[in-house]
Tab-separated table of C-alpha atoms and ligand atoms in Angstrom:
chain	number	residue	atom	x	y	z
A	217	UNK	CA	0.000	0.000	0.000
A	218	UNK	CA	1.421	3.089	-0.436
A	219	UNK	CA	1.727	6.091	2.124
A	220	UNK	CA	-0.596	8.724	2.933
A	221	UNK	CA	-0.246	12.051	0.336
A	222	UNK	CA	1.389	14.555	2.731
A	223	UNK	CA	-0.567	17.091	0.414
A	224	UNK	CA	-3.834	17.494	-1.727
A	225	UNK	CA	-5.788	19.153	-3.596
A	226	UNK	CA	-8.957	19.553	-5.665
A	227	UNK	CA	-9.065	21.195	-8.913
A	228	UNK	CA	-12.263	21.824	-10.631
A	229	UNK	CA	-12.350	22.027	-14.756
A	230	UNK	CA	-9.138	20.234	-14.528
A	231	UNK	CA	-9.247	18.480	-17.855
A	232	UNK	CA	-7.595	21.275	-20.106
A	233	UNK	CA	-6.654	24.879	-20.248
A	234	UNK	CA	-5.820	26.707	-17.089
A	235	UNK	CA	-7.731	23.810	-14.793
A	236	UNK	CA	-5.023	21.869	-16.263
A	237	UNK	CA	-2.327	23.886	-16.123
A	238	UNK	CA	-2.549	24.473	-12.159
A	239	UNK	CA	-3.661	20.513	-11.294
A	240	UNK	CA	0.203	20.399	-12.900
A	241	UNK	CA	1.581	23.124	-10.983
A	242	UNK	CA	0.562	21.525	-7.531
A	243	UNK	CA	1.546	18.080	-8.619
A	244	UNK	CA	4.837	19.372	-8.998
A	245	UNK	CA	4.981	20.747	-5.876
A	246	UNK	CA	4.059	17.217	-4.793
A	247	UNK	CA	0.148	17.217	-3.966
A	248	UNK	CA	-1.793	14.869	-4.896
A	249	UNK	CA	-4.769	16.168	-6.966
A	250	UNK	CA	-8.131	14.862	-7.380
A	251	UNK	CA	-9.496	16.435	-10.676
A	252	UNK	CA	-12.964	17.156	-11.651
A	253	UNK	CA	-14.525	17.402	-15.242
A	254	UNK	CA	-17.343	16.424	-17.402
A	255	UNK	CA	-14.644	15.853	-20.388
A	256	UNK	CA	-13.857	11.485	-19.862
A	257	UNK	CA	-11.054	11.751	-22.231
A	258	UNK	CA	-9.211	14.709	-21.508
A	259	UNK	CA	-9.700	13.979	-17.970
A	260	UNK	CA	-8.469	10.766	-18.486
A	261	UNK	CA	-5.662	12.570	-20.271
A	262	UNK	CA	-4.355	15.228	-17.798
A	263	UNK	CA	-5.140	12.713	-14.937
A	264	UNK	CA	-2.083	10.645	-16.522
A	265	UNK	CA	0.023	13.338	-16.754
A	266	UNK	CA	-0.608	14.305	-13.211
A	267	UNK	CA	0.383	11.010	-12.101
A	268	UNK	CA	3.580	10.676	-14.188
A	269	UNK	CA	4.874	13.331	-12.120
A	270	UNK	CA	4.640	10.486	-9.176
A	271	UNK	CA	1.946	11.771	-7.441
A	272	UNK	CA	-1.491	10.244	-6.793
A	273	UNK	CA	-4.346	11.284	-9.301
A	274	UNK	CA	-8.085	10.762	-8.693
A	275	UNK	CA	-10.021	11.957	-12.155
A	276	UNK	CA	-13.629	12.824	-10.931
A	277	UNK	CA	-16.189	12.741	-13.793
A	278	UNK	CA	-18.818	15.255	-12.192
A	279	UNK	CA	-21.162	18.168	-13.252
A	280	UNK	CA	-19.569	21.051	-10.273
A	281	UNK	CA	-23.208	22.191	-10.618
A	282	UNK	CA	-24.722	19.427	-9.004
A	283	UNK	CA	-24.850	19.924	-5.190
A	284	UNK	CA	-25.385	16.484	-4.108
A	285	UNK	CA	-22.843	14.975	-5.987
A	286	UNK	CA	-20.287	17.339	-4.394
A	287	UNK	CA	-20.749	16.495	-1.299
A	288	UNK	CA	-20.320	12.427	-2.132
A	289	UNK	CA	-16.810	13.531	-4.003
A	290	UNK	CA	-15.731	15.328	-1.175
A	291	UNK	CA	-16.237	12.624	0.987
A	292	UNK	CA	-14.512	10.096	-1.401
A	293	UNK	CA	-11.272	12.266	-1.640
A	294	UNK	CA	-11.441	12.477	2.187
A	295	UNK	CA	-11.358	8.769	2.213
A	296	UNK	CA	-8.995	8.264	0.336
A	297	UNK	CA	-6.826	10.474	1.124
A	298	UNK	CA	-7.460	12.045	5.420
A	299	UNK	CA	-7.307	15.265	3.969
A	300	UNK	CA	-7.675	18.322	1.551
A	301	UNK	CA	-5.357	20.869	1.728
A	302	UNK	CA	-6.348	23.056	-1.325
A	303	UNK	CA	-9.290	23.563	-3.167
A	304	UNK	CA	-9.657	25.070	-6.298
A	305	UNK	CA	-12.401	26.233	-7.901
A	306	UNK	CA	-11.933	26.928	-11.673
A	307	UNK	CA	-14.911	24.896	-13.809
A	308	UNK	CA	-16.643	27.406	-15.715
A	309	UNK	CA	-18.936	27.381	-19.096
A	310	UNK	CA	-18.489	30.980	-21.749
A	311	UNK	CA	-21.477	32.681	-21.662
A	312	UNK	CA	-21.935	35.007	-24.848
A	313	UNK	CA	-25.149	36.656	-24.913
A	314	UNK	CA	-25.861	40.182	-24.336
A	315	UNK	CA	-28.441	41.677	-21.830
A	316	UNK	CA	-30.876	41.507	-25.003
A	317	UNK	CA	-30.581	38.038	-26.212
A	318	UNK	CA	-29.600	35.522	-23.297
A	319	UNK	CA	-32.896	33.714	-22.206
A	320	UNK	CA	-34.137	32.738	-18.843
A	321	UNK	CA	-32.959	29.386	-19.183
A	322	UNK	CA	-29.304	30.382	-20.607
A	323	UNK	CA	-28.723	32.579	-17.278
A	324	UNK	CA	-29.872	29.742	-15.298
A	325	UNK	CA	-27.289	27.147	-16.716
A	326	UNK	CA	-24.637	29.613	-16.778
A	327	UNK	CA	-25.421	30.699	-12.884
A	328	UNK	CA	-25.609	26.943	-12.060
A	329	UNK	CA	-22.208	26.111	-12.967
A	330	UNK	CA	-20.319	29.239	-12.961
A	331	UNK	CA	-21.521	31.064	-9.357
A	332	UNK	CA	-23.363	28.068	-8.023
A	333	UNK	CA	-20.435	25.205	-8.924
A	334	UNK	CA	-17.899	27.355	-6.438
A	335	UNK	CA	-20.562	27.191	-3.645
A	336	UNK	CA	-20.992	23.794	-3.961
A	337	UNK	CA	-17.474	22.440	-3.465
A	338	UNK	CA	-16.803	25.217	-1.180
A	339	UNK	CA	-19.194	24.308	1.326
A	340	UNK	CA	-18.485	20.489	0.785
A	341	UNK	CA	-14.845	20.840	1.377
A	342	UNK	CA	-14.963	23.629	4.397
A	343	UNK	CA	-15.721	21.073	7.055
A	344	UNK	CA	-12.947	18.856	5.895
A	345	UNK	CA	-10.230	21.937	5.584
A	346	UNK	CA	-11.756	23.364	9.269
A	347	UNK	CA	-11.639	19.284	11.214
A	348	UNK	CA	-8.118	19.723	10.080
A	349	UNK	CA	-7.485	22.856	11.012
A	350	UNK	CA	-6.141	24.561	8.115
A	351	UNK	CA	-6.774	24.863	3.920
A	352	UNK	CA	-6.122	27.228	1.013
A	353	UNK	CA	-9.038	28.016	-1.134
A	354	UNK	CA	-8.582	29.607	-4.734
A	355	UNK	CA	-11.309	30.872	-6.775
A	356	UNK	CA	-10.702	31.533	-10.469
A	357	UNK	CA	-12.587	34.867	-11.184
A	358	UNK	CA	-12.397	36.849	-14.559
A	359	UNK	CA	-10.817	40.989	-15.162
A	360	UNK	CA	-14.757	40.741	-16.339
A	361	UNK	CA	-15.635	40.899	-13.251
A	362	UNK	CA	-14.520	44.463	-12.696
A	363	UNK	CA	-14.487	45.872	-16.365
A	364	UNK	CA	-17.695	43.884	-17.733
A	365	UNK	CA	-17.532	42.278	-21.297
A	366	UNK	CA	-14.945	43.868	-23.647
A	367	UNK	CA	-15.484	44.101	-27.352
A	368	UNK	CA	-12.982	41.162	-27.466
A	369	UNK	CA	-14.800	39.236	-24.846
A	370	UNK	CA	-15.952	35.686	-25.219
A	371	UNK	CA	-18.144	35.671	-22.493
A	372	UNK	CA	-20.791	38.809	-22.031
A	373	UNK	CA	-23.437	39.753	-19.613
A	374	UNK	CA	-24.047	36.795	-17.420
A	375	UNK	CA	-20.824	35.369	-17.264
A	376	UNK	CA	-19.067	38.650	-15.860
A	377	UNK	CA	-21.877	38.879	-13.640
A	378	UNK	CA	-21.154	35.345	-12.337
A	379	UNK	CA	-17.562	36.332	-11.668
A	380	UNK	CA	-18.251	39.458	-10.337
A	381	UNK	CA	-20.473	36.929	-7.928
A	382	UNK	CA	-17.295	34.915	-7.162
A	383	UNK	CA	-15.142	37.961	-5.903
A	384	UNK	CA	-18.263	38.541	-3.116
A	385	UNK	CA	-18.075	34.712	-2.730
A	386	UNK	CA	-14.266	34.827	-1.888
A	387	UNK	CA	-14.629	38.000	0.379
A	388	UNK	CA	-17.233	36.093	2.127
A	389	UNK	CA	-15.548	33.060	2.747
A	390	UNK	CA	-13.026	34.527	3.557
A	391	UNK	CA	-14.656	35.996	6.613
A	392	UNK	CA	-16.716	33.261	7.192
A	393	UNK	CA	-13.789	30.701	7.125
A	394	UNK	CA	-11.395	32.330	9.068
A	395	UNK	CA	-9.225	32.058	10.565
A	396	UNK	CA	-8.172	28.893	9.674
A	397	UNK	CA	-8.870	28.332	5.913
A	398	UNK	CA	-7.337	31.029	3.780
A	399	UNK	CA	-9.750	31.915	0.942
A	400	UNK	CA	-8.640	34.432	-2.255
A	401	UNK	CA	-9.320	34.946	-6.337
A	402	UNK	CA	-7.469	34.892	-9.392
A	403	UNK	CA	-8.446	37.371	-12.441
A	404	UNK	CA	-6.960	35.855	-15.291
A	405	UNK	CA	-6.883	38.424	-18.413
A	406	UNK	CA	-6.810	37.241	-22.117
A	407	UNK	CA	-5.389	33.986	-21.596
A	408	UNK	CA	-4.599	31.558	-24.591
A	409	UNK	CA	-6.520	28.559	-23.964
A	410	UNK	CA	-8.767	26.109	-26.457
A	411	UNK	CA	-11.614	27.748	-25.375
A	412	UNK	CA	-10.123	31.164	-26.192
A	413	UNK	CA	-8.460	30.207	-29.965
A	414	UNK	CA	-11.244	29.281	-31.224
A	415	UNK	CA	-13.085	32.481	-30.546
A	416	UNK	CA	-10.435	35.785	-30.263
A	417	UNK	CA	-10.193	35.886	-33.934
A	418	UNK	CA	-9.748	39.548	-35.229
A	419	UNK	CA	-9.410	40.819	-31.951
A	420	UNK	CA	-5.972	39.141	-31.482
A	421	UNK	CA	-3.872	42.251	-32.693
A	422	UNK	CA	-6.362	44.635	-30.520
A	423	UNK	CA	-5.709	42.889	-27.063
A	424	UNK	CA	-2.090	42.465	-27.625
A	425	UNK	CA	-1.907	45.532	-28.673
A	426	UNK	CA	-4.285	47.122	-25.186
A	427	UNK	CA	-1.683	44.843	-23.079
A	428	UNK	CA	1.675	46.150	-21.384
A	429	UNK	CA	3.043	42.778	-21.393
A	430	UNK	CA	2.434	42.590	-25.095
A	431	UNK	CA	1.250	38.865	-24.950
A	432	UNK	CA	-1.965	36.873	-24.380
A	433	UNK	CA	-1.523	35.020	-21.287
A	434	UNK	CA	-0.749	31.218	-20.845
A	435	UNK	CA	-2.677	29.023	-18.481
A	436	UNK	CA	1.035	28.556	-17.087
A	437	UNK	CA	1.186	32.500	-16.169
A	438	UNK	CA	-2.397	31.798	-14.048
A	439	UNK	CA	-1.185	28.186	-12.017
A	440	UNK	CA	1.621	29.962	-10.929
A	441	UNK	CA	-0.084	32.404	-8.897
A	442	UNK	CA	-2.479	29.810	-8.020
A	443	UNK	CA	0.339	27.527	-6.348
A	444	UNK	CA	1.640	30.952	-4.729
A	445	UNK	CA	-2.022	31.336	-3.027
A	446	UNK	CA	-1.849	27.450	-2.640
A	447	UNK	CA	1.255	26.886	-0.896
A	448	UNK	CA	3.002	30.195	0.023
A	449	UNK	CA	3.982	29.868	3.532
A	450	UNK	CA	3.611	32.046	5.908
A	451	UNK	CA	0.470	33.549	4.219
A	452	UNK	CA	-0.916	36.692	5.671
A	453	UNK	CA	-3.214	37.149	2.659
A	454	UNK	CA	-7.190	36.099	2.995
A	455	UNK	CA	-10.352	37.583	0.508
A	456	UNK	CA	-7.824	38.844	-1.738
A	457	UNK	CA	-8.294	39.387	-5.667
A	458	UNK	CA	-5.286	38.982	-8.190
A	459	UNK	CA	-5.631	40.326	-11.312
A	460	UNK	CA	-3.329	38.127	-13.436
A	461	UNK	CA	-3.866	39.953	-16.839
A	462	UNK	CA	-0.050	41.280	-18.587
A	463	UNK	CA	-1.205	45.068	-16.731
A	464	UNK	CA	-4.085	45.468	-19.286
A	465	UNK	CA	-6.289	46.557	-16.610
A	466	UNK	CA	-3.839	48.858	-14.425
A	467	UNK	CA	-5.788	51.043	-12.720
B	600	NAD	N1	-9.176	31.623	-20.929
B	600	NAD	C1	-9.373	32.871	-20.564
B	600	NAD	O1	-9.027	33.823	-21.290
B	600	NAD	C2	-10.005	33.177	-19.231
B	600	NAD	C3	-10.094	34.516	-18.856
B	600	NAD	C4	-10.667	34.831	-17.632
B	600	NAD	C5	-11.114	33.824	-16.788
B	600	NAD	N2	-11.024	32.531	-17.186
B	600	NAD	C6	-11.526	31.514	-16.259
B	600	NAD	O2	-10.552	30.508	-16.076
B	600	NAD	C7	-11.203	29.251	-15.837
B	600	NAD	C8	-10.708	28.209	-16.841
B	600	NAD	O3	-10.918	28.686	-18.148
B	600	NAD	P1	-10.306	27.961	-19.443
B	600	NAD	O4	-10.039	29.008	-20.452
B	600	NAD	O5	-9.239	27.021	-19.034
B	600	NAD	O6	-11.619	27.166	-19.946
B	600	NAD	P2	-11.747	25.771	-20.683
B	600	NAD	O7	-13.109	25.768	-21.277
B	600	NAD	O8	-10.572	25.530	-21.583
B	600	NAD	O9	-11.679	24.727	-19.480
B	600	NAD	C9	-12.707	24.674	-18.526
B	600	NAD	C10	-12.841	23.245	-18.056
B	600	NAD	O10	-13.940	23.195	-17.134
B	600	NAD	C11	-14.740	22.082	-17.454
B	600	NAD	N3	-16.123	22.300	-17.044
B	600	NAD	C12	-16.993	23.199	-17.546
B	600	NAD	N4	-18.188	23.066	-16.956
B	600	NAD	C13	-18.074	22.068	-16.040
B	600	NAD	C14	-18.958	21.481	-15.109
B	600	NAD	N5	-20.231	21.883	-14.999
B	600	NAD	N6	-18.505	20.484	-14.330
B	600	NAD	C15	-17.229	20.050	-14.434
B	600	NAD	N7	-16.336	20.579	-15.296
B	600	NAD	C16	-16.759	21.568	-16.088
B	600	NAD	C17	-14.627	21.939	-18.956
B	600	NAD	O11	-14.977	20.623	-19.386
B	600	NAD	C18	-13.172	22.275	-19.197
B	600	NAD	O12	-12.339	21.143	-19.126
B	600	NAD	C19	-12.704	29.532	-15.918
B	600	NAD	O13	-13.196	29.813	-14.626
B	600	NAD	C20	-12.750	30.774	-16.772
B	600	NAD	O14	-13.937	31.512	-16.571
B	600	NAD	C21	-10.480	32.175	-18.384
């Protein structure tokens, strides 16, 4: 049998793009990572590459909206493994419609997985990170949170609200949780991943051109800071927001 992880974590969306990207990042720094996704073969995918790195992988084939099924993950990753250290929540669906067009049933789909996904393995995992007296939470946000949809955007009016919801989520948690689990965001910027390729198009020249850093981002630039909120230590930082975005949004 072999020993006991001496670190974990949970990464929601973890199949591809920056979900990917940071399940890496904390398997290097030796966590084991359970991994959540709705995608079988890229999960199955990533979930290999995760373990190649010699640490223990547990690919999770769930839908982060659904509440009860949460809570029976949670409880199978405690089992397994006597603890959760980090938690990141990162699964999220574009939402494109404007104000005008998105229907009733669009906002509710989009809410469901993209405000309503980070409650649900917040709450399941809090009791776990409290029993054991400690736990990092990270909660991948958008910049569209603070400056709305941008002509570039891929995601519009529902989806920025949704990530605007997260950044109240982490402050609350934050509160809520301490002091003993540590709770912030992430804001990634443009950030070249499938989902954005496909869809940036024209606008590539534009956002390079609106960035300081003079570069879309890489899901490597966002699991970096991630694994800085995940395992920085000491860590006098809770209910903070990161905007991770090459200085296109200085303020
Ligand atoms: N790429 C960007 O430019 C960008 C910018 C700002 C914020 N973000 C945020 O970063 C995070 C990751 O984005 P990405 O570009 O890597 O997206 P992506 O679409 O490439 O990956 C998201 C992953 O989440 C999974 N997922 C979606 N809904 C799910 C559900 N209900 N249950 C389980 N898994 C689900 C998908 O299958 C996919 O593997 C998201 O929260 C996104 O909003 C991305």
């Amino acid at each position: 049998m072999t020993a006991a992880p001496t670190r974990t974590a949970i990464v929601t969306g973890a199949a591809r793009g920056i979900g990917r990207a940071i399940a890496l990042s904390l398997a290097q720094q030796g966590h084991a990572i359970a991994l959540v996704d709705l995608r079988e073969k890229d999960l199955a995918q990533t979930a290999q590459e995760v373990a190649a790195l010699g640490v223990d992988a547990m690919p999770i084939m769930a839908d982060t909206s659904d509440y009860e099924a949460a809570r029976r993950h949670v409880a199978d990753v405690a089992a397994r493994w006597g603890r959760i250290d980090v938690l990141v929540n990162n699964a999220a669906v574009p939402q494109p419609r404007r104000i005008l067009e998105i229907t009733e049933a669009e906002w509710d789909s989009g809410m469901a997985v993209n405000l309503k996904g980070y409650f649900n393995w917040s709450q399941a995992v809090a009791p776990v990170m409290l029993a054991a007296g400690g736990g990092r939470m990270i909660n991948i946000s958008s910049v569209s949170a603070n400056t709305g949809p941008r002509i570039f955007s891929v995601s519009r009016f529902a989806y920025s609200t949704a990530k605007a919801g997260i950044l109240g989520m982490t402050r609350a948690l934050a509160r809520e949780l301490a002091p003993t689990i540590v709770v912030n965001a992430v804001c990634p910027g443009a950030i070249e991943t499938e989902r954005t390729r496909a869809n940036l198009g024209t606008h590539l020249d534009h956002v390079i051109r609106e960035t300081p850093l003079a570069r879309l981002g890489t899901a490597e630039d966002i699991a970096v800071v991630v694994t800085f909120l995940a395992t920085a230590t000491p860590m006098y930082m809770t209910g903070e927001v990161i905007d991770v975005d090459g200085g296109a949004n200085i303020n």
